[in-house]
C-alpha positions as a printed Julia matrix, in Angstrom:
332×3 Matrix{Float64}:
 121.14  100.16  107.96
 124.58   99.98  106.56
 126.14  103.51  106.19
 126.26  103.54  102.73
 122.93  102.42  102.05
 121.59  104.93  104.7
 123.29  107.7   103.21
 121.95  106.95   99.78
 118.33  106.74  100.96
 118.63  109.92  103.22
 120.01  111.81  100.01
 116.87  110.93   97.98
 114.68  111.76  100.96
 116.36  115.02  101.37
 115.33  116.01   97.93
 111.61  116.22   99.07
 111.26  115.81  102.68
 107.81  114.82  103.81
 105.75  115.37  107.14
 105.87  112.31  109.37
 103.47  112.02  112.25
 104.66  110.04  115.28
 101.89  109.41  117.52
 103.98  108.03  120.18
 105.57  111.53  120.67
 106.32  111.37  124.49
 108.79  108.47  123.73
 112.52  109.63  124.49
 113.83  107.55  121.41
 111.22  109.14  118.99
 112.02  112.58  120.27
 115.65  112.08  119.61
 114.97  110.45  116.49
 112.64  113.38  115.48
 115.22  116.04  116.53
 117.87  114.28  114.19
 115.62  113.99  111.3
 114.8   117.43  111.52
 118.45  118.32  111.91
 119.29  116.32  108.67
 116.63  117.74  106.81
 115.0   114.6   105.22
 111.66  115.05  107.23
 109.37  117.44  109.11
 108.58  115.47  112.31
 105.05  116.0   114.11
 105.06  114.49  117.51
 101.77  113.81  119.31
 101.88  114.74  122.96
 102.09  117.05  125.84
 104.31  119.96  124.81
 105.42  120.18  128.18
 106.55  116.58  128.78
 108.16  116.57  124.94
 110.05  119.48  125.9
 111.44  118.57  128.92
 112.53  115.18  127.62
 114.38  117.25  124.88
 115.85  119.56  127.19
 117.33  116.8   129.75
 118.82  115.1   126.53
 120.19  118.14  125.15
 118.01  118.09  122.13
 117.17  120.99  119.91
 113.31  120.87  118.56
 114.09  123.24  115.83
 111.91  122.06  113.01
 109.93  119.74  114.99
 106.27  120.28  115.41
 104.33  119.34  118.67
 100.63  118.35  118.56
  98.87  117.9   121.84
  95.5   115.93  121.48
  92.79  117.96  120.34
  90.32  120.05  122.18
  86.55  119.86  121.33
  86.87  122.19  118.71
  89.5   120.77  116.69
  88.26  117.14  117.6
  84.6   118.42  116.01
  86.53  119.56  112.92
  88.53  116.35  112.49
  85.4   114.41  113.07
  83.49  116.51  110.52
  86.19  116.16  107.77
  86.64  112.49  108.44
  82.91  111.89  107.92
  82.78  114.24  104.8
  85.43  112.02  103.27
  83.45  108.74  103.78
  84.78  107.67  107.05
  83.49  104.08  108.23
  82.91  105.24  112.01
  80.16  107.4   113.47
  80.62  110.8   114.72
  80.57  109.32  118.46
  83.11  106.5   117.39
  85.56  108.85  115.82
  85.27  111.31  118.83
  85.98  108.82  121.18
  88.98  107.27  119.17
  90.48  110.65  118.81
  91.31  110.29  122.69
  94.13  107.91  121.58
  97.23  109.4   120.1
  97.5   106.6   117.55
  94.2   107.32  116.07
  94.4   111.19  116.17
  98.04  110.87  114.53
  96.19  108.85  111.79
  93.43  111.37  111.34
  96.28  113.92  110.9
  97.77  111.88  107.89
  94.33  111.0   106.61
  93.32  114.78  106.61
  96.42  115.67  104.81
  98.24  117.31  107.81
 100.85  114.71  107.63
 102.19  112.59  104.72
 103.1   109.52  106.62
 103.01  108.0   110.11
 105.49  106.0   112.17
 104.34  104.16  115.09
 104.56  100.92  116.94
 107.33  101.61  119.82
 104.54  101.19  122.32
 101.71   99.59  120.2
 101.59   96.16  118.64
 101.69   96.02  115.08
  97.79   94.95  115.38
  96.82   98.12  116.88
  98.7   100.26  114.41
  97.09   98.13  111.25
  93.61   98.52  112.92
  94.08  102.22  113.29
  95.46  102.77  110.13
  92.73  100.64  108.32
  89.86  102.37  110.18
  91.14  106.08  109.75
  93.3   106.09  106.71
  92.1   103.16  104.69
  93.44  101.32  101.94
  95.3   102.28   98.47
  93.18  102.06   95.43
  92.31   98.62   94.55
  94.0    97.25   97.74
  91.69   95.48  100.35
  94.62   93.63  102.43
  97.34   95.45  104.72
 100.78   93.64  104.27
 104.48   94.48  104.86
 107.63   93.92  103.27
 111.18   93.56  104.62
 114.21   94.62  102.74
 116.86   92.26  102.93
 120.76   93.2   102.6
 122.38   90.03  102.04
 126.32   90.0   102.16
 127.85   87.7    99.22
 124.55   87.92   96.9
 125.08   89.16   93.58
 121.53   89.91   92.05
 120.22   92.54   89.73
 120.32   94.95   92.73
 123.45   93.92   94.36
 122.85   92.34   97.73
 119.07   93.46   98.09
 116.18   91.72   97.89
 112.58   92.48   99.09
 110.7    89.62  101.1
 106.74   89.64  101.49
 104.89   89.25  103.48
 107.01   88.72  106.85
 104.66   90.62  109.32
 101.13   90.89  108.8
  98.96   88.53  106.59
  99.05   85.12  108.2
  97.2    83.1   105.8
  96.3    84.8   102.36
  93.88   83.62  100.03
  94.03   84.56   96.3
  92.93   88.17   96.45
  95.24   88.79   99.56
  98.07   87.37   97.98
  97.72   89.34   94.61
  97.42   92.37   96.91
 100.61   91.37   98.67
 102.31   90.9    95.25
 101.16   94.44   93.78
 101.51   96.31   96.98
 105.08   94.87   97.2
 105.93   95.77   93.4
 104.76   99.53   94.07
 106.95   99.42   97.41
 109.81   98.34   95.62
 109.56  101.34   92.83
 108.74  103.95   95.19
 111.34  102.99   97.88
 114.2   102.02   95.67
 113.3   103.19   92.12
 113.32   99.39   91.1
 111.83   97.88   88.18
 109.82   95.21   90.26
 110.29   91.73   89.19
 107.87   89.91   91.34
 108.05   86.12   91.97
 105.53   83.94   93.69
 107.81   81.21   95.76
 107.06   77.73   96.38
 108.36   74.2    96.7
 107.46   73.78   93.09
 108.52   75.29   90.13
 106.28   75.85   87.09
 104.03   72.8    87.87
 106.59   70.02   89.06
 104.22   69.29   91.92
 100.51   69.32   92.1
  99.31   71.13   95.24
  96.24   73.18   96.81
  98.58   75.6    97.74
 100.18   76.0    94.48
  96.84   76.49   92.83
  96.07   79.46   95.09
  99.5    80.95   93.74
  98.47   80.09   90.32
  95.21   81.86   90.7
  96.88   85.06   92.3
  99.16   84.91   89.65
  96.73   85.21   87.06
  94.56   87.98   88.98
  98.01   90.03   89.43
  98.4    89.78   85.54
  94.93   90.84   85.26
  95.24   93.91   87.3
  98.59   94.9    86.53
  99.05   93.82   83.1
 102.67   95.52   82.46
 103.98   94.41   85.95
 106.66   91.5    85.65
 105.39   88.74   87.44
 105.99   85.19   87.51
 105.37   81.7    89.48
 105.08   79.48   91.08
 108.99   79.46   91.56
 111.28   77.75   94.02
 113.63   80.09   95.77
 116.67   79.01   93.72
 114.73   79.3    90.36
 113.65   82.73   91.23
 117.14   84.3    92.09
 119.78   82.4    90.43
 120.14   82.53   86.66
 121.9    79.08   86.04
 118.87   77.08   88.08
 116.29   79.17   86.34
 117.63   78.12   82.91
 117.2    74.72   83.74
 113.78   74.74   85.67
 112.31   77.4    83.43
 113.59   76.53   79.85
 110.86   78.41   78.05
 112.25   81.42   79.57
 110.95   84.3    82.03
 111.27   88.1    82.63
 111.39   87.08   86.44
 112.91   83.66   87.01
 116.72   84.11   87.82
 116.23   87.53   88.12
 113.59   88.44   90.81
 113.99   91.07   93.28
 110.56   91.2    95.03
 109.92   87.5    96.58
 106.2    86.81   97.64
 105.91   84.0   100.32
 102.95   81.87  100.37
 102.18   82.85  104.02
 103.26   84.63  106.95
 104.78   81.41  108.49
 107.18   81.16  105.37
 107.97   84.94  105.15
 108.83   85.35  108.84
 110.99   82.33  109.09
 112.73   83.0   105.7
 113.6    86.7   106.62
 114.97   85.63  109.85
 116.85   82.8   108.39
 118.27   84.95  105.79
 119.35   87.33  108.42
 121.0    85.3   110.93
 122.76   82.94  108.52
 124.03   85.55  106.23
 125.09   87.97  108.92
 123.08   90.28  106.83
 120.49   93.24  107.66
 116.82   93.05  107.69
 115.25   96.51  107.39
 111.26   96.32  108.43
 108.78   94.86  108.18
 107.52   98.11  106.6
 103.81   97.98  106.35
 102.09   98.74  102.76
  98.64   98.85  101.3
  97.42  101.79  102.75
  96.08  105.04  101.1
  99.14  106.83  102.76
 102.33  105.75  104.16
 102.23  104.14  107.37
 105.34  102.36  109.14
 105.46  100.17  112.13
 108.38   99.98  114.53
 109.57   97.12  116.66
 109.23   97.96  120.33
 112.91   97.26  120.58
 113.93   99.88  118.04
 116.79  101.88  118.83
 116.92  105.59  117.65
 118.94  104.5   114.33
 116.15  101.99  113.58
 113.52  104.59  114.15
 115.6   107.21  111.73
 115.84  104.16  109.02
 112.21  103.34  108.9
 111.45  107.29  108.84
 113.66  107.55  106.03
 111.66  104.76  104.2
 108.44  106.56  105.1
 109.6   109.76  103.63
 110.84  108.01  100.33
 107.51  106.0   100.01
 105.5   109.29  100.29
 107.61  110.84   97.51
 105.77  108.66   94.83
């Protein structure tokens, strides 16, 4: 993140630090990021792993682990207690199933969050997005009214002058490949919630298309219009519109021409919902490369507790940025 944006977000995170669980706690990059997060006071990190291994890595790198908790994989007594709490809360897995999965740091980390011993989970440095999503879906479950996991990218586009300055949210660039009506509605609602939680924005959500307000007829557009109708039914106070072409969504002059009837969203959208993963992923990478801007994420959403996914190539600074976002999302 740029220094100014990161400083702003860190300042907000420090107002109410949250406990963040890192299942890949023996990774040197994770250990360094956790040490820095604790030192700066915006998170209470929990590293899952062998205390001796983690301590040796920290000592070798000259890192202080003050304020960092370490949780080894559970012994039989702790595992039974966690399994009982999981089943009592209505967990999907059998007792044997949850005990077996608890041998995995990813599932154990998710259980810590689900049981209230953590506010958020940050993972993905050594696991695929699919693995993070599966563990989170199985153990943590979904947010109220949501049945589809998804993601957003926070885009910082130099030269763009929108209602939120150079910032826009793109959804979904990382998870849901071909959303149906219900999934597309979930993506829009989750993205609006994320925008409010992370950035204190009043979300204005646009369903993006190659058509604006019926200029073209298509099955894809029909799907988007049904999703729009569902969002308005489920979240009547949310500002949402579609279908809108990209320029009609973010450029006021274009919106006035293409949406003459007026709209709370057209020309002023800050949350852009793409029709599928193909479009969302291509566009966020294109915007990042062509503008020389920054893309923060993809950031997972739609779960009952905050879950953040890391790229396997994430630097320590990247991990810190995702951790800050996880704390902010957990504050809501």
